[in-house]
mmCIF file of C-alpha atoms and ligand atoms in Angstrom:
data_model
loop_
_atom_site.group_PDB
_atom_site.id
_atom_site.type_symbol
_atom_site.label_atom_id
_atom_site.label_comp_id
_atom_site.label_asym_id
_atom_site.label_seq_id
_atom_site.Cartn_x
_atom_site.Cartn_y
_atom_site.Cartn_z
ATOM 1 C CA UNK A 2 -13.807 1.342 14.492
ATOM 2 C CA UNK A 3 -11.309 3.784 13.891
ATOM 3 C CA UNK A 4 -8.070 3.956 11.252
ATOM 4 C CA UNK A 5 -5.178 6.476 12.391
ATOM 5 C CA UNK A 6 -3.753 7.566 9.545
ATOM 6 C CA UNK A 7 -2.808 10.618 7.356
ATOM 7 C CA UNK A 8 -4.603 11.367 3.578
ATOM 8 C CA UNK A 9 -2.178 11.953 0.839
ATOM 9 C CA UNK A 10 0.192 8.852 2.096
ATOM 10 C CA UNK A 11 0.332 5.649 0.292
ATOM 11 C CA UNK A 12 0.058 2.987 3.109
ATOM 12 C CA UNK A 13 -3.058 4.767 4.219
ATOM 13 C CA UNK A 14 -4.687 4.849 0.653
ATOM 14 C CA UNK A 15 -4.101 1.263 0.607
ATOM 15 C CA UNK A 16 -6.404 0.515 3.707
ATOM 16 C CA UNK A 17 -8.984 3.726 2.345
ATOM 17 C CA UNK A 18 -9.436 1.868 -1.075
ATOM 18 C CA UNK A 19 -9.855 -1.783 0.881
ATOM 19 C CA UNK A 20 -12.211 0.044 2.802
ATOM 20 C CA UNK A 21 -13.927 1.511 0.152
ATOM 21 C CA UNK A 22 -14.237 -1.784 -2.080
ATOM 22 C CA UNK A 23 -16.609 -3.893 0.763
ATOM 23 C CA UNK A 24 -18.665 -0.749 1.555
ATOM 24 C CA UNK A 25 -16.736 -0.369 5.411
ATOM 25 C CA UNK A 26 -16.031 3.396 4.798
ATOM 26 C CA UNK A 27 -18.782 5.031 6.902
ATOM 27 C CA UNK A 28 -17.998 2.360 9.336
ATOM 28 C CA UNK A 29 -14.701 4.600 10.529
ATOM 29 C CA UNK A 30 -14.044 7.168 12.287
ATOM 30 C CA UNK A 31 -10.554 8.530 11.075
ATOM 31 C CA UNK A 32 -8.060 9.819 13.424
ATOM 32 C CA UNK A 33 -5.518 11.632 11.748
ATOM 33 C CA UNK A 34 -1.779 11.475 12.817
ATOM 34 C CA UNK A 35 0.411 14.332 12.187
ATOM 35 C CA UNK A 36 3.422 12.042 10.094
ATOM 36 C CA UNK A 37 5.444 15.191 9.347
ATOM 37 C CA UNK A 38 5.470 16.150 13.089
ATOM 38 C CA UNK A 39 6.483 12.615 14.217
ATOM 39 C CA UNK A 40 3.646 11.910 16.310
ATOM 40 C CA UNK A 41 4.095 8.685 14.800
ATOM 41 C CA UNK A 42 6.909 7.963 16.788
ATOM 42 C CA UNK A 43 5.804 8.981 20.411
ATOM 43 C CA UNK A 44 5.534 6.599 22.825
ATOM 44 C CA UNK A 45 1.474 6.987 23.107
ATOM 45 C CA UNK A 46 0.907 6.187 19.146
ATOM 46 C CA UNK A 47 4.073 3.384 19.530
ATOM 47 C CA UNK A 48 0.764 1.667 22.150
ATOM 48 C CA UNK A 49 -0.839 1.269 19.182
ATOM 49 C CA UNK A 50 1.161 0.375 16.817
ATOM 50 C CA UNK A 51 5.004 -0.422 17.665
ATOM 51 C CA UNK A 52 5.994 -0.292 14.111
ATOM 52 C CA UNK A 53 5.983 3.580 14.227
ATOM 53 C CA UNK A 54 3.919 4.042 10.785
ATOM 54 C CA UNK A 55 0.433 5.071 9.761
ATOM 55 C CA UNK A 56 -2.324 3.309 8.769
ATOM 56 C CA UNK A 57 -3.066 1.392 12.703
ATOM 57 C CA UNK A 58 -7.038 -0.120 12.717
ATOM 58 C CA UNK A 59 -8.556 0.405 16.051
ATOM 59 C CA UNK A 60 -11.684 -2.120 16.635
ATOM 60 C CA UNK A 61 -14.004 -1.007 18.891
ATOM 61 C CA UNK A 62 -12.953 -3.601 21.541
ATOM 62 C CA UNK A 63 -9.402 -2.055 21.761
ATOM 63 C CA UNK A 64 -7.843 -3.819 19.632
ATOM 64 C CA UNK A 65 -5.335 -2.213 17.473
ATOM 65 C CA UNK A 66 -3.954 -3.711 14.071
ATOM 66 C CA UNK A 67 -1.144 -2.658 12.500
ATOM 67 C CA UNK A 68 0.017 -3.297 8.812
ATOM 68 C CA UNK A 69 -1.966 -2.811 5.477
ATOM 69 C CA UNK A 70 -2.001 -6.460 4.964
ATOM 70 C CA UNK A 71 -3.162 -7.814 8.063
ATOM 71 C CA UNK A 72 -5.542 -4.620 8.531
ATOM 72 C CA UNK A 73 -6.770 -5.822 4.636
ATOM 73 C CA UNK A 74 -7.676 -9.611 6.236
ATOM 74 C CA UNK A 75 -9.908 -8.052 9.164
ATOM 75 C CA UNK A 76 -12.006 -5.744 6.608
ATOM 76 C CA UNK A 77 -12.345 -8.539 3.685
ATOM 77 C CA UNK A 78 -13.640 -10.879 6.289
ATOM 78 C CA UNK A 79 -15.261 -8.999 8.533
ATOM 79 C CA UNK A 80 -17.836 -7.395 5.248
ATOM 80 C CA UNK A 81 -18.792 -9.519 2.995
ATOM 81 C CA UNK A 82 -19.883 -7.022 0.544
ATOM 82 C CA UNK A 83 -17.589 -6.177 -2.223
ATOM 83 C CA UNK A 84 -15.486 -8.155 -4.518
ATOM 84 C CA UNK A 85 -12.861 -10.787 -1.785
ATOM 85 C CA UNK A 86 -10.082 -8.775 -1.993
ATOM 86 C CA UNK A 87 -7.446 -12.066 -0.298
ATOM 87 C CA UNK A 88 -9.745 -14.875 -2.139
ATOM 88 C CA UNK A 89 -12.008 -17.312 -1.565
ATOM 89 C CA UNK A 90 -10.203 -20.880 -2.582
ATOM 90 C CA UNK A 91 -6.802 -21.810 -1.391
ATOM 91 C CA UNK A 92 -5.618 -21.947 -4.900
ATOM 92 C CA UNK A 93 -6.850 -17.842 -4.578
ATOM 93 C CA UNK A 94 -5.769 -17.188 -2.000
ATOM 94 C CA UNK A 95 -2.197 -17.967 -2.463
ATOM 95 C CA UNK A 96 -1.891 -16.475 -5.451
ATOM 96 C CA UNK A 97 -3.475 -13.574 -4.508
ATOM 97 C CA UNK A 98 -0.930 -13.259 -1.301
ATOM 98 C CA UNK A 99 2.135 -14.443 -3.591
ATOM 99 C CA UNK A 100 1.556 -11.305 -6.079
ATOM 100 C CA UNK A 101 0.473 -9.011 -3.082
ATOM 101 C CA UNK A 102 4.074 -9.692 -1.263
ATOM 102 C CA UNK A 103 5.748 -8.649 -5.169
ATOM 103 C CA UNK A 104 3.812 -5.555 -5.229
ATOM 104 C CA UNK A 105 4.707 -5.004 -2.016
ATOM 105 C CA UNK A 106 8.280 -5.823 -1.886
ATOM 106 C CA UNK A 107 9.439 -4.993 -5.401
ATOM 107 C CA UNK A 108 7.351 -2.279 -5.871
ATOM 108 C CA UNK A 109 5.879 -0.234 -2.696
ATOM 109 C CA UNK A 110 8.103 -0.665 -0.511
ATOM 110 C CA UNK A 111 11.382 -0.460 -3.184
ATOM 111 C CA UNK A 112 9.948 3.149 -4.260
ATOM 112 C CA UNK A 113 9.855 3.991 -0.242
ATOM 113 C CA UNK A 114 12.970 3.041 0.321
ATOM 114 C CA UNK A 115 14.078 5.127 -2.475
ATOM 115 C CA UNK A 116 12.491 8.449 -1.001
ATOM 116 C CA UNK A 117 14.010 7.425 2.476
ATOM 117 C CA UNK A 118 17.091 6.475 1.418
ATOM 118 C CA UNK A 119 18.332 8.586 -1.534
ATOM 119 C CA UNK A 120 16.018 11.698 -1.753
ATOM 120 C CA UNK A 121 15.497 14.255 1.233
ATOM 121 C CA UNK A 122 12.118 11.988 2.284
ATOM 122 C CA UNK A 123 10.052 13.377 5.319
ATOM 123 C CA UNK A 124 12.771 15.690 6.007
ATOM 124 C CA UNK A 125 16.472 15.717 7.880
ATOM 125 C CA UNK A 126 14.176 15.568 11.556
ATOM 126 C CA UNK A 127 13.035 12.409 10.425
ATOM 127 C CA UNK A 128 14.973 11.100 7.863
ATOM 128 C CA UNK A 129 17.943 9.990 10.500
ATOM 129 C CA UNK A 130 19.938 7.150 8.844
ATOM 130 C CA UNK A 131 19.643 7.719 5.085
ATOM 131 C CA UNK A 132 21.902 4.987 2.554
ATOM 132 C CA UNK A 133 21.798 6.600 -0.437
ATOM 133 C CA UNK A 134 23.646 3.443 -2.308
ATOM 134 C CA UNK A 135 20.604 0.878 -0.861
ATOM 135 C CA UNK A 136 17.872 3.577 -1.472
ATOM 136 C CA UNK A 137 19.368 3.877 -5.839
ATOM 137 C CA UNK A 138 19.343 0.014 -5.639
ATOM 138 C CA UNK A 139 16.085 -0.061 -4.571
ATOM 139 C CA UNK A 140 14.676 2.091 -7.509
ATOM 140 C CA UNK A 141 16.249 -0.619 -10.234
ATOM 141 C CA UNK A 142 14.249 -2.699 -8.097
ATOM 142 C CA UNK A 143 10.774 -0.703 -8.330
ATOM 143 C CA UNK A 144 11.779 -0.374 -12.157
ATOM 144 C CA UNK A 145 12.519 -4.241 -12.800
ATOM 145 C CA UNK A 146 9.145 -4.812 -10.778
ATOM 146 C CA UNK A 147 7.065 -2.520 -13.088
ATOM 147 C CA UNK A 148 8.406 -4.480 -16.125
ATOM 148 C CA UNK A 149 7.547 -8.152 -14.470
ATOM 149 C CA UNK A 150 3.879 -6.472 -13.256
ATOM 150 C CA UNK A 151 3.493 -5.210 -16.696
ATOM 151 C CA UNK A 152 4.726 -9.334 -18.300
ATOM 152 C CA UNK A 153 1.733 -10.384 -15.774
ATOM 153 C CA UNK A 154 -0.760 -7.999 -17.334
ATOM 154 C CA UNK A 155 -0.051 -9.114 -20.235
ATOM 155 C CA UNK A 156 -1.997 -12.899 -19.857
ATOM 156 C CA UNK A 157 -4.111 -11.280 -17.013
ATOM 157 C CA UNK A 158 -6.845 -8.710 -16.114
ATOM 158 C CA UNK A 159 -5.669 -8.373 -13.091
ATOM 159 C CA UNK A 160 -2.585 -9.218 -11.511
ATOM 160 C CA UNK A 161 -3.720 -12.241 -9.465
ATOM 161 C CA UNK A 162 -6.250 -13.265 -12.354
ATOM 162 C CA UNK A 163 -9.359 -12.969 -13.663
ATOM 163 C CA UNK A 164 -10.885 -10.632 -10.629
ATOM 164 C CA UNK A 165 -9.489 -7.109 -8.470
ATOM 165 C CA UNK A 166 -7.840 -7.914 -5.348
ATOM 166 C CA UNK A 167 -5.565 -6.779 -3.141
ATOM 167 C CA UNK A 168 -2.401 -7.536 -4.728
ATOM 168 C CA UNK A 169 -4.314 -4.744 -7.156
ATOM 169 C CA UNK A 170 -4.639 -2.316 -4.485
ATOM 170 C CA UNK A 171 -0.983 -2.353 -3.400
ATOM 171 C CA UNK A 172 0.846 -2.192 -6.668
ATOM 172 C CA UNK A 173 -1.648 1.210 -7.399
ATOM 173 C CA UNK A 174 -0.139 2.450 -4.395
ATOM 174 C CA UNK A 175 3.159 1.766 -5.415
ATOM 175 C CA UNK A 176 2.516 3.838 -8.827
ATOM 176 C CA UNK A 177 0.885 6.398 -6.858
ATOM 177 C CA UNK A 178 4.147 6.580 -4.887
ATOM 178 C CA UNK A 179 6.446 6.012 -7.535
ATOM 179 C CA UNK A 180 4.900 9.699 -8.938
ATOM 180 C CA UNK A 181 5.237 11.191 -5.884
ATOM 181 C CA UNK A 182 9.054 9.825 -5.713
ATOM 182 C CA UNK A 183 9.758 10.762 -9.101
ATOM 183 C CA UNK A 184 10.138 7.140 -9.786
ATOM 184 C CA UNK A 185 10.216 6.843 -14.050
ATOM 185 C CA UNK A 186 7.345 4.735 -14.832
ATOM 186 C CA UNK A 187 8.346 3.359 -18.163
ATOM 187 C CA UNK A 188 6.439 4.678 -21.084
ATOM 188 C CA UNK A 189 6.832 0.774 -22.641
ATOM 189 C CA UNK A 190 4.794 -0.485 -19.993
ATOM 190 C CA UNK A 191 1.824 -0.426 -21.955
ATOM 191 C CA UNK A 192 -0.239 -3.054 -20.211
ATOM 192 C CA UNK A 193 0.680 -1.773 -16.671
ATOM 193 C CA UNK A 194 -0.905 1.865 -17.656
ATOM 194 C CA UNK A 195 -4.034 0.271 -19.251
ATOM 195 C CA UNK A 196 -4.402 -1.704 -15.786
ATOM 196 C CA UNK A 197 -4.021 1.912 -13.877
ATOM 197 C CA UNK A 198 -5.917 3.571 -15.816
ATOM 198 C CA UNK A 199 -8.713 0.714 -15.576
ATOM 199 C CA UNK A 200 -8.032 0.266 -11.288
ATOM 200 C CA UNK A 201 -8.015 3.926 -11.049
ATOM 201 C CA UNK A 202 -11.800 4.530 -12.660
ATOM 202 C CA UNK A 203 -12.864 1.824 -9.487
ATOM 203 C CA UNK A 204 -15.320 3.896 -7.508
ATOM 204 C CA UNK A 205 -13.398 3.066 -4.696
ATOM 205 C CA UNK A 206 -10.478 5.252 -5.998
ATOM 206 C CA UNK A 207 -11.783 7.825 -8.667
ATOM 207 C CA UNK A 208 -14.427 9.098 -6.094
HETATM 208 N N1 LIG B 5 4.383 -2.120 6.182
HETATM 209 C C1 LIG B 5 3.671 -1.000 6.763
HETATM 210 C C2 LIG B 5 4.162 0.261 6.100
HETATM 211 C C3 LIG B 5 3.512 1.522 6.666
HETATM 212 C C4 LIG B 5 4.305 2.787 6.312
HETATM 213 O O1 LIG B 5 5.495 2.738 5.956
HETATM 214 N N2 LIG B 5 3.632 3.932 6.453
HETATM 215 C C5 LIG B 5 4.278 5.187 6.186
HETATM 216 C C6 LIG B 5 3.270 6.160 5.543
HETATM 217 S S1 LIG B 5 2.939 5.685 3.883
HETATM 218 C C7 LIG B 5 4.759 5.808 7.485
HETATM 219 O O2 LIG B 5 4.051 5.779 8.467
HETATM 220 N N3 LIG B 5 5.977 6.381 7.470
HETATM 221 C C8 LIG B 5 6.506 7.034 8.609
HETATM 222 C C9 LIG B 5 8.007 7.057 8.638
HETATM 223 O O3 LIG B 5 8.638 6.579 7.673
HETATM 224 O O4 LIG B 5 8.547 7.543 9.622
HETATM 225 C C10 LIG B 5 2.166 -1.215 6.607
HETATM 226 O O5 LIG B 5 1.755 -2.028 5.772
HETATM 227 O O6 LIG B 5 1.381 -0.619 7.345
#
């Protein structure tokens, strides 16, 4: 299979550490897409994915899918190796998807709309239709989100539980980002830097 996608971004690390976690790496061929250059956006990457963003899976039927999550679903179930990174039970599986879609939300994809919206982002070519006001909301957002991740660290390992998942992966990212952004990560946060600093010794991210 392949994975279009660019190193360095935070959408594509997402699907690199899923990947690494059930053993899938070696698996892909990576295809990179030149993000700064907006071949994201022409009409022959838009065939493969019509959201216009990086990471797209490729299988090696044709079939392209688009979006961390749903790109997440085909590589936990299609290896079995690894920790289950969307659970096992239903009970699991929801909560695993319920604290995902908070990472995601209040923390990924608040810190990206920051950098789009209220910072110069991938640069004037792309960044077309900035809102400075929404993109300053959105870090309170991010910041409020940290706090609440760090309250769920407190009475768990992880942030769906006992066990790594991907709700684990995705709130990494948004840290990762939240650097990159310039994004304060409060120094109070105590548990949610002891989780990093725990997720980011994983093999799947420290090598
Ligand atoms: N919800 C999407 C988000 C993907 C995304 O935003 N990717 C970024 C790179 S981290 C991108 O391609 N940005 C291009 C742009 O903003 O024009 C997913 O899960 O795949």
């Amino acid at each position: 299979m392949k994975v279009y996608d660019i190193d360095g971004f935070p959408n594509p690390a997402r699907v690199r550490i899923a990947l690494a976690e059930k053993g899938a790496t070696a698996d892909v061929e990576f295809i990179p897409v030149d993000v700064m250059g907006g071949e994201h956006r022409s009409e022959a990457y838009r065939a493969k994915n019509p959201d216009a963003v990086v990471p797209c899976l490729e299988l090696d039927d044709g079939t392209h899918i688009g979006q961390c999550n749903a790109i997440t679903e085909y590589i936990d179930a299609a290896y079995p190796n690894g920790p289950s990174l969307t659970g096992t039970t239903a009970k699991d599986r929801a909560r695993i998807s319920m604290m995902n879609a908070r990472a995601e939300d209040g923390l990924l994809n608040a810190v990206g709309t920051y950098f789009h919206h209220a910072t110069p982002g991938l640069g004037p070519d792309l960044e077309t239709n900035q809102c400075a006001e929404w993109g300053n909301r959105q870090k309170d957002v991010a910041q409020q989100t940290m706090a609440y991740l760090d309250d769920v660290l407190a009475e768990n390992a992880y942030l769906a539980g006992d066990e790594f998942s991907v709700a684990d992966i995705t709130a990494f990212a948004g840290l990762s980002f939240a650097d990159f952004a310039k994004v304060e990560i409060p120094a109070t946060l105590t548990n949610l830097a002891a989780w990093r600093e725990k997720v980011a010794a994983r093999p799947s991210i420290a090598a």
